[in-house]
mmCIF file with all atom_site columns, C-alpha atoms and ligand atoms in Angstrom:
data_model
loop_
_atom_site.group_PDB
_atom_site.id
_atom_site.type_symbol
_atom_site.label_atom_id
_atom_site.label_alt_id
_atom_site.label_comp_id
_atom_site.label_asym_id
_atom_site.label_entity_id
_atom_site.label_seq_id
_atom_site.pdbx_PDB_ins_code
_atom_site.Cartn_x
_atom_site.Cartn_y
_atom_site.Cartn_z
_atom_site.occupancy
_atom_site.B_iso_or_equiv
_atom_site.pdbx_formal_charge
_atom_site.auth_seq_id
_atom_site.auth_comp_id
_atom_site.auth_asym_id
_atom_site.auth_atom_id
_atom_site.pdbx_PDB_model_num
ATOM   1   C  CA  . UNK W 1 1   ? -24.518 -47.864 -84.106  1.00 0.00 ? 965  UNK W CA  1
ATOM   2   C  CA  . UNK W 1 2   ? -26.394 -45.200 -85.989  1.00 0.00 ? 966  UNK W CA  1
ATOM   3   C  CA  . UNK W 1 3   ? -24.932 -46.322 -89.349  1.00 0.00 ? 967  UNK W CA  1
ATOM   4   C  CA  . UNK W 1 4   ? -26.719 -50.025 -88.148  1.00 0.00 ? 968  UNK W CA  1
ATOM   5   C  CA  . UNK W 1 5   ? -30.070 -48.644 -87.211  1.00 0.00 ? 969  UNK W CA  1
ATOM   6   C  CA  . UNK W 1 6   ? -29.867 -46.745 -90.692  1.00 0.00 ? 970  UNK W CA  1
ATOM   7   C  CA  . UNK W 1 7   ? -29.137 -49.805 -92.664  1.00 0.00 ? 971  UNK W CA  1
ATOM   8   C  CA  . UNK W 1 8   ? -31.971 -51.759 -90.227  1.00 0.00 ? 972  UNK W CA  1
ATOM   9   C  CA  . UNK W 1 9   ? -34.371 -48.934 -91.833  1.00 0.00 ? 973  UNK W CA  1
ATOM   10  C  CA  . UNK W 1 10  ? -33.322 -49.479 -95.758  1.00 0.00 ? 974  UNK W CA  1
ATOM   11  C  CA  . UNK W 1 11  ? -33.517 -53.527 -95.135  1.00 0.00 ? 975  UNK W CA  1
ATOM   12  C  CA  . UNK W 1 12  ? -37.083 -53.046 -93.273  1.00 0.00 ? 976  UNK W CA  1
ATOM   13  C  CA  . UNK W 1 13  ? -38.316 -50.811 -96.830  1.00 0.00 ? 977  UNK W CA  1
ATOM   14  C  CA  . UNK W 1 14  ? -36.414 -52.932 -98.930  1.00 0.00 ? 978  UNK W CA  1
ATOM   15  C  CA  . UNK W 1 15  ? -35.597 -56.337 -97.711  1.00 0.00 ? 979  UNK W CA  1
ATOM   16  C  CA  . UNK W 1 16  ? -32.160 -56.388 -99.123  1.00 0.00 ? 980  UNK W CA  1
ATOM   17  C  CA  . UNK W 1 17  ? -29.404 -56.365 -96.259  1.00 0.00 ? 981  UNK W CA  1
ATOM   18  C  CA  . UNK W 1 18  ? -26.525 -54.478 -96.947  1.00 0.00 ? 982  UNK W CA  1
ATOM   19  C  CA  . UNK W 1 19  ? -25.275 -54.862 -93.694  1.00 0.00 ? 983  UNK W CA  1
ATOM   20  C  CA  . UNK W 1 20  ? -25.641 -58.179 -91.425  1.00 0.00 ? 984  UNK W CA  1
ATOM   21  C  CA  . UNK W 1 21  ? -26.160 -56.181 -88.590  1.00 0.00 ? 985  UNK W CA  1
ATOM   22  C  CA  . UNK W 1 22  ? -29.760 -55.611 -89.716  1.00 0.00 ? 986  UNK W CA  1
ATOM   23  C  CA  . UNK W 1 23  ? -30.755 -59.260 -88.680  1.00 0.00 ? 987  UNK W CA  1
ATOM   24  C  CA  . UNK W 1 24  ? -29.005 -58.890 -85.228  1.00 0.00 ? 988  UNK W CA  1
ATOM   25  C  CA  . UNK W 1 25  ? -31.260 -55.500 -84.751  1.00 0.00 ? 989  UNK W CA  1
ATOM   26  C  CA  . UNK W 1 26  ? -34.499 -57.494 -86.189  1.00 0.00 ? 990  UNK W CA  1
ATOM   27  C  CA  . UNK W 1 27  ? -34.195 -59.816 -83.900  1.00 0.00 ? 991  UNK W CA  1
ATOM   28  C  CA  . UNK W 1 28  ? -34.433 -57.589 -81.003  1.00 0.00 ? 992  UNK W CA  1
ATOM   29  C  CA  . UNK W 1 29  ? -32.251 -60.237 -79.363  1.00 0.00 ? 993  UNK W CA  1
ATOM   30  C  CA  . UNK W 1 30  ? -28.931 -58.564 -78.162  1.00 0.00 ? 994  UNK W CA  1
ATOM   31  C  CA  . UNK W 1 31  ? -27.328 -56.506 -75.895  1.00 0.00 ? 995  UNK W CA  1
ATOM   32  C  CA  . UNK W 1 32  ? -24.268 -53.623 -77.105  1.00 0.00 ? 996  UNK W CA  1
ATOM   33  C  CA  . UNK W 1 33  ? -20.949 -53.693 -75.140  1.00 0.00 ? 997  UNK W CA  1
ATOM   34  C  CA  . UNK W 1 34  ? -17.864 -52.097 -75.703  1.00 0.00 ? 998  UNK W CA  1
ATOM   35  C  CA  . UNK W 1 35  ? -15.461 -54.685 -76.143  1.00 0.00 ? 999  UNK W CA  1
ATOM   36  C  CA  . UNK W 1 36  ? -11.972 -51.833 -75.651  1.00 0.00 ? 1000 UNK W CA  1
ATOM   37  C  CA  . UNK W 1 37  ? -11.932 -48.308 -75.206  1.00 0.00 ? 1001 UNK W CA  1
ATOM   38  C  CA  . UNK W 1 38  ? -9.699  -47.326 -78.478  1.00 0.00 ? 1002 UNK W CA  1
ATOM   39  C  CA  . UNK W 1 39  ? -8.263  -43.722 -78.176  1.00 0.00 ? 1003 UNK W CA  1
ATOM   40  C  CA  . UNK W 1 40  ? -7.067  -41.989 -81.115  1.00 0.00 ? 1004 UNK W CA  1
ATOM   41  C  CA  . UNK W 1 41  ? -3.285  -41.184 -80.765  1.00 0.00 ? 1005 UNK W CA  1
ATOM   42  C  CA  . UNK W 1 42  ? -4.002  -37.985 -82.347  1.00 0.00 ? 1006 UNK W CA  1
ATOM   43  C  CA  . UNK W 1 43  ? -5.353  -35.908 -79.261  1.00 0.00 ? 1007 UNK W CA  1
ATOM   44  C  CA  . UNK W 1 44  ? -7.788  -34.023 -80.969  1.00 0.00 ? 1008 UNK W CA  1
ATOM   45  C  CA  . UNK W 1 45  ? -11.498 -34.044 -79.489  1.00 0.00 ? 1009 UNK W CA  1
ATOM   46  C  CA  . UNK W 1 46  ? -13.229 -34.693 -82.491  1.00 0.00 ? 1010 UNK W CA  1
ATOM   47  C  CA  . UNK W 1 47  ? -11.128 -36.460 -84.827  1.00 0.00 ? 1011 UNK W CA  1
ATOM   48  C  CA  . UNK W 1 48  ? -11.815 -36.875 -88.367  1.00 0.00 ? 1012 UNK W CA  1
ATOM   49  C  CA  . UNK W 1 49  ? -8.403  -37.826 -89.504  1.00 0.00 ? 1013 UNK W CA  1
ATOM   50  C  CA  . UNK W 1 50  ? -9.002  -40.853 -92.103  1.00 0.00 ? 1014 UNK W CA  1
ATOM   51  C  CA  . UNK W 1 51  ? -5.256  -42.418 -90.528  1.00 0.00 ? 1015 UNK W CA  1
ATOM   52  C  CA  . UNK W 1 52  ? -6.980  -42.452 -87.173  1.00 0.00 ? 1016 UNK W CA  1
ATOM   53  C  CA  . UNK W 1 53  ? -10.277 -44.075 -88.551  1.00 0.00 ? 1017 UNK W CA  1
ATOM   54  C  CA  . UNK W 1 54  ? -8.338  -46.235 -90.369  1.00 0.00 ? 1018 UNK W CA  1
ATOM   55  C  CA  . UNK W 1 55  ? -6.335  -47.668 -87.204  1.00 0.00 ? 1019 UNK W CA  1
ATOM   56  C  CA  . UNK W 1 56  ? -9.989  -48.172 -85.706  1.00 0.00 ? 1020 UNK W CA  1
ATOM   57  C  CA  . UNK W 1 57  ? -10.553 -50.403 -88.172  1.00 0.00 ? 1021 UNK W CA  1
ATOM   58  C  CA  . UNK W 1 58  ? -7.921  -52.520 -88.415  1.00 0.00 ? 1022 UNK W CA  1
ATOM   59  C  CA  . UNK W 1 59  ? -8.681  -52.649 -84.677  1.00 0.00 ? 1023 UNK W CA  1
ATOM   60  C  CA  . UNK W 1 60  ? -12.210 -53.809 -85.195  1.00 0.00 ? 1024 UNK W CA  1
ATOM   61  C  CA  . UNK W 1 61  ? -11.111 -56.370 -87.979  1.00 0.00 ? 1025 UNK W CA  1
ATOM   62  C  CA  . UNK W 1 62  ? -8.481  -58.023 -85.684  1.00 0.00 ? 1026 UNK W CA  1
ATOM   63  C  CA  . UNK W 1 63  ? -11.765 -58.692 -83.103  1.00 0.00 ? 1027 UNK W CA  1
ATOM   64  C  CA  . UNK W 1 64  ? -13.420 -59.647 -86.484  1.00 0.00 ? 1028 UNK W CA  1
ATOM   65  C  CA  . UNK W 1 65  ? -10.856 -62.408 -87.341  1.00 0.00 ? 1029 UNK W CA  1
ATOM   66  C  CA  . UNK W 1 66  ? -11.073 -63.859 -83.390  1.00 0.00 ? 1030 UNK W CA  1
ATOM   67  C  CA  . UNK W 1 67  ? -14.791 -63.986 -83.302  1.00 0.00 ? 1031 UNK W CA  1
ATOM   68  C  CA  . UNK W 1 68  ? -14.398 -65.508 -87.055  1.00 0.00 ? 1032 UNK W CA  1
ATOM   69  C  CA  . UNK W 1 69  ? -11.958 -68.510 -85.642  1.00 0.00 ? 1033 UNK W CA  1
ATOM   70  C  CA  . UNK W 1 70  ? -13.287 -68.922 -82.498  1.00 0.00 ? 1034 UNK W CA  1
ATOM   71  C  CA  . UNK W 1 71  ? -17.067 -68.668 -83.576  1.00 0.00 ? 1035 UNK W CA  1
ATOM   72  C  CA  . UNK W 1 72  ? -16.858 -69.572 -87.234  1.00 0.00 ? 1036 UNK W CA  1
ATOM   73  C  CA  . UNK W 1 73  ? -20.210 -69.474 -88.843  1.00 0.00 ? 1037 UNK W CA  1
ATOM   74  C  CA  . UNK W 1 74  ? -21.660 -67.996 -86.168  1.00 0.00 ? 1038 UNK W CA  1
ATOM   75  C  CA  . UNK W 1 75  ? -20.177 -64.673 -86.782  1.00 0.00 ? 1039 UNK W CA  1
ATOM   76  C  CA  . UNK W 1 76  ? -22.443 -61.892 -88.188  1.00 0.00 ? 1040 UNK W CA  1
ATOM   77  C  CA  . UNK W 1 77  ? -19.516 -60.317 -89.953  1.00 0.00 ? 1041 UNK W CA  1
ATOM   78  C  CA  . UNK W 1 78  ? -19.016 -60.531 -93.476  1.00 0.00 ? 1042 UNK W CA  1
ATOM   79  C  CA  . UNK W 1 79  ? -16.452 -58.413 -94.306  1.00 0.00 ? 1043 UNK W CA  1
ATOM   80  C  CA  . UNK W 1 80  ? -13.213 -57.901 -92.256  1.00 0.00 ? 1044 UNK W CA  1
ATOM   81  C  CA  . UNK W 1 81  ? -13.305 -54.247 -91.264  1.00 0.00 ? 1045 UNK W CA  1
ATOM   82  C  CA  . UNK W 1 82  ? -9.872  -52.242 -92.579  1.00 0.00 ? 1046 UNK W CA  1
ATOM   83  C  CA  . UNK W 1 83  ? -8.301  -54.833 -94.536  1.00 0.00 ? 1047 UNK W CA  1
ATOM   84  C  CA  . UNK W 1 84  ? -7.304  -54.059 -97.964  1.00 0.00 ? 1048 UNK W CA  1
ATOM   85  C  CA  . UNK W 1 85  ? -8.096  -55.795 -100.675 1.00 0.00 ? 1049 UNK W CA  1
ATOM   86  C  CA  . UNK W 1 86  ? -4.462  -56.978 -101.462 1.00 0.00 ? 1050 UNK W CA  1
ATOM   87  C  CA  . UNK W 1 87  ? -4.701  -58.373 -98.045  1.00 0.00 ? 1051 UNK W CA  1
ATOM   88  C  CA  . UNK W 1 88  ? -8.178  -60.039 -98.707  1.00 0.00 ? 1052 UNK W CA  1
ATOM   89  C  CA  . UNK W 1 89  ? -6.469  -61.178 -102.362 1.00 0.00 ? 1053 UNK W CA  1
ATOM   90  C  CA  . UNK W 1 90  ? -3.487  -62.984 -100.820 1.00 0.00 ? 1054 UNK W CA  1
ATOM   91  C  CA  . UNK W 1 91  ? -5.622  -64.766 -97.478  1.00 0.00 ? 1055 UNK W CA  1
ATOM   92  C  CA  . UNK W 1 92  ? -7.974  -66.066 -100.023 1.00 0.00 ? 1056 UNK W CA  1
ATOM   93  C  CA  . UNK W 1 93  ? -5.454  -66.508 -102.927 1.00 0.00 ? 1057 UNK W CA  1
ATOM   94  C  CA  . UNK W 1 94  ? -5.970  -70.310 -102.703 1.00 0.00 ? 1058 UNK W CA  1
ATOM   95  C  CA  . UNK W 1 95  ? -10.273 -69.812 -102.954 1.00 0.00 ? 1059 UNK W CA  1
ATOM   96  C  CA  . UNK W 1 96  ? -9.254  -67.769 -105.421 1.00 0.00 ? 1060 UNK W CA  1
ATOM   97  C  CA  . UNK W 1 97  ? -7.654  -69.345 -107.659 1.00 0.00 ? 1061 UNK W CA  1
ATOM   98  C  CA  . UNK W 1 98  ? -9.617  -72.636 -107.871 1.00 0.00 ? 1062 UNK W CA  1
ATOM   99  C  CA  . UNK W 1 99  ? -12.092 -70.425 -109.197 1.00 0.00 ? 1063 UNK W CA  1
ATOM   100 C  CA  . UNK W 1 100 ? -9.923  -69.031 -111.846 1.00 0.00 ? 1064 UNK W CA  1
ATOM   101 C  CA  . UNK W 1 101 ? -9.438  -72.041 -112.993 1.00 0.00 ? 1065 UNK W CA  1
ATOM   102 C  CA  . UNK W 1 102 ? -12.609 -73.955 -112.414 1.00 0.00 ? 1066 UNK W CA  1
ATOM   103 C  CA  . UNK W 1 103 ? -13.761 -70.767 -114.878 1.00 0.00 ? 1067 UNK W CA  1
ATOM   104 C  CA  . UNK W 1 104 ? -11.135 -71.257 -117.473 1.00 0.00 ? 1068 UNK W CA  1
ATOM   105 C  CA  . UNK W 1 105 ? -12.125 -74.933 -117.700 1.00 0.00 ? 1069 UNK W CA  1
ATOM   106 C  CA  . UNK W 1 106 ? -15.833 -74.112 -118.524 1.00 0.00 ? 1070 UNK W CA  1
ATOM   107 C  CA  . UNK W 1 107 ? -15.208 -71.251 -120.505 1.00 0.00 ? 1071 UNK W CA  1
ATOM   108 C  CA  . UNK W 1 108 ? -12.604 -71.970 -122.875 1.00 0.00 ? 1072 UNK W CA  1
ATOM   109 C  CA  . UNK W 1 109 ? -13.910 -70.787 -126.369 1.00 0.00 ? 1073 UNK W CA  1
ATOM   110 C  CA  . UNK W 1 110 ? -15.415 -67.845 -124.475 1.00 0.00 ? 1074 UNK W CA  1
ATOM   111 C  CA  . UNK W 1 111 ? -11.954 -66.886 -123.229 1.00 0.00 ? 1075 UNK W CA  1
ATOM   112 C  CA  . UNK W 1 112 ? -9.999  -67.708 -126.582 1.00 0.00 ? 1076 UNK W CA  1
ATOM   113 C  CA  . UNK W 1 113 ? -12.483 -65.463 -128.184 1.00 0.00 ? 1077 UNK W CA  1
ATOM   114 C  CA  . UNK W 1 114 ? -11.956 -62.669 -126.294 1.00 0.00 ? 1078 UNK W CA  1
ATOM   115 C  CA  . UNK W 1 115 ? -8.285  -63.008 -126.343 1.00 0.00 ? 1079 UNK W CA  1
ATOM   116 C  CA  . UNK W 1 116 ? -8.499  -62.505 -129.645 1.00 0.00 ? 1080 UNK W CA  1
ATOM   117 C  CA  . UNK W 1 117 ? -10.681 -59.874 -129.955 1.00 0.00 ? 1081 UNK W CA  1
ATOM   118 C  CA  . UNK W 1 118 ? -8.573  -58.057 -127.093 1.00 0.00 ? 1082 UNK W CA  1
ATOM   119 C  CA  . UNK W 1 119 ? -5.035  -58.759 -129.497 1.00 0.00 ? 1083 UNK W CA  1
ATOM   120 C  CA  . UNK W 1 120 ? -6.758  -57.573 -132.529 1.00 0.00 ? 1084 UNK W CA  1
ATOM   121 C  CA  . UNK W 1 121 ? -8.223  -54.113 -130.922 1.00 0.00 ? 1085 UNK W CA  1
ATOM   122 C  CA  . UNK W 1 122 ? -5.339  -53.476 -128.917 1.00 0.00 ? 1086 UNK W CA  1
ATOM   123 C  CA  . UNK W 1 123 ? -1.882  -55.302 -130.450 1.00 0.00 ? 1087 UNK W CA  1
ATOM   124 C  CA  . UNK W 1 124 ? 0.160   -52.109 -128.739 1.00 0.00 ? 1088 UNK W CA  1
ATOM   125 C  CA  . UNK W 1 125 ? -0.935  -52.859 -125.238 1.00 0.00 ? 1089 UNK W CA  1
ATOM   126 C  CA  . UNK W 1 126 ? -0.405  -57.146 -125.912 1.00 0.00 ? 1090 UNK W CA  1
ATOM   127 C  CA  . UNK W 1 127 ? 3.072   -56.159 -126.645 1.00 0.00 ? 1091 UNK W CA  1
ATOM   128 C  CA  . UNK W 1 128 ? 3.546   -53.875 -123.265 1.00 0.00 ? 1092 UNK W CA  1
ATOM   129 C  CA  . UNK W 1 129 ? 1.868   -56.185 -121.321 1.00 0.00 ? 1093 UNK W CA  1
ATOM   130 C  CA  . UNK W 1 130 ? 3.754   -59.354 -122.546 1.00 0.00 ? 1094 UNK W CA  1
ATOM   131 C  CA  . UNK W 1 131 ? 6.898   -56.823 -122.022 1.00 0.00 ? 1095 UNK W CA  1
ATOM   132 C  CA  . UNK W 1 132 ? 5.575   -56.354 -118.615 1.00 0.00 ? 1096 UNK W CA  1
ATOM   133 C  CA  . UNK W 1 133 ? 5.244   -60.123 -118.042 1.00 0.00 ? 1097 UNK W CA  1
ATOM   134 C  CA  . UNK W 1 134 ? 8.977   -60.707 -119.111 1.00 0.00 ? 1098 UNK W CA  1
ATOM   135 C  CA  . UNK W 1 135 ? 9.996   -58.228 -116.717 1.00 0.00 ? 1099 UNK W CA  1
ATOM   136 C  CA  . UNK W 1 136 ? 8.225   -59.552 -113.464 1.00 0.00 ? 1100 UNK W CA  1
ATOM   137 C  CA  . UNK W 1 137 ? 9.559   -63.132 -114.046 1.00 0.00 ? 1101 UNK W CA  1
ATOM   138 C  CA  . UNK W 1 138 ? 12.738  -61.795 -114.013 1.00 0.00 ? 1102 UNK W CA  1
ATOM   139 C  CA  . UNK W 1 139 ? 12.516  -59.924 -111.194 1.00 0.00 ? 1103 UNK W CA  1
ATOM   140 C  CA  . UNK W 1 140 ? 10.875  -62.839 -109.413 1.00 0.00 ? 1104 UNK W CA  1
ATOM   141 C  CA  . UNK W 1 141 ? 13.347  -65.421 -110.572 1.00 0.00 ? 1105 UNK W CA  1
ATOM   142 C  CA  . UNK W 1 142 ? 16.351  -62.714 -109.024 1.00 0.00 ? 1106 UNK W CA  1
ATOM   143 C  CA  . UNK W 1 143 ? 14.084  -62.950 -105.891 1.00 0.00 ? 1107 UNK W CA  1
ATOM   144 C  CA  . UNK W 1 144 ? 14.007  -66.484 -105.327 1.00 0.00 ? 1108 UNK W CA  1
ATOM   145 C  CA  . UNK W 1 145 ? 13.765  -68.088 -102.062 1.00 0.00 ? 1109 UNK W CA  1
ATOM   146 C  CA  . UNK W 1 146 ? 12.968  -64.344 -100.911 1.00 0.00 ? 1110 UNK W CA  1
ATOM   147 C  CA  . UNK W 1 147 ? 9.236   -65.388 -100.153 1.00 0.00 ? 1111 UNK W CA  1
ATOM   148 C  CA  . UNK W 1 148 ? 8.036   -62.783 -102.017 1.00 0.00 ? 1112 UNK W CA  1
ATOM   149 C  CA  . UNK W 1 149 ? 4.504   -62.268 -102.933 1.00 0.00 ? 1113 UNK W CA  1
ATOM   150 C  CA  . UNK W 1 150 ? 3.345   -60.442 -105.672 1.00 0.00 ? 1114 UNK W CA  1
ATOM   151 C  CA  . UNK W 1 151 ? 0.077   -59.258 -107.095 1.00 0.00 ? 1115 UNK W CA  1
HETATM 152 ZN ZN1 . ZN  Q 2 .   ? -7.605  -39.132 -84.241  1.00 0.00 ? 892  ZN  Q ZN1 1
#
């Protein structure tokens, strides 16, 4: 709550919202409950173990993600608290990707050009990295029908 009114404060001097919180605290229109008391497992008064604050979170995102499908637009929340962003890669992978290639489409000779600017600085690393390429097919055609993800 203090980390809200203090980002209420920097959107009142400068208009810019870093957190959507600010126009639930603008409006003056809510009231603050405590959806689940959430003990650390760590038994320690005053924690400040980053594993613990990172359980929290996860916590908090998996309320995030209900309010989000129940609520849709409607929820305030942005950003899905304690996911990584290999998580938020592969649930959006589809979104994604259309824009990857919508991009490519529109920005062919921009991209050919700076292929070949990138082969021409850098031929060493083209070679590793097609090397590299090689090797991950490989390993994902040996782990067909696995279901295997990778990133
Ligand atoms: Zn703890």
């Amino acid at each position: 709550m203090k980390r809200h009114r203090d980002d209420l404060v920097q959107y009142r001097r400068t208009g810019k919202i870093h957190c959507y919180s600010s126009l639930v605290l603008e409006s003056n229109d809510y009231v603050v409950n405590t959806v689940e008391l959430y003990p650390c497992e760590c038994d320690t008064q005053v924690c400040t173990s980053d594993e613990c604050k990172q359980r929290l979170c996860r916590r908090e995102g998996e309320y995030i993600r209900q309010y989000k499908k129940k609520f849709g637009e409607l929820c305030v929340n942005r950003r899905i608290e304690g996911r990584t962003g290999k998580e938020r890669h592969i649930e959006n992978f589809e979104k994604y990707n259309v824009k990857a290639k919508e991009y490519s489409k529109t920005h062919k000779e921009e991209i050919y050009l700076r292929n070949k600017n990138y082969k021409k600085k850098y031929p060493d690393r083209v070679v590793a990295q097609a090397k590299a390429y090689r090797e991950r097919q490989r390993f994902k055609k040996s782990c067909d029908g696995m279901n295997l993800i990778e990133i």
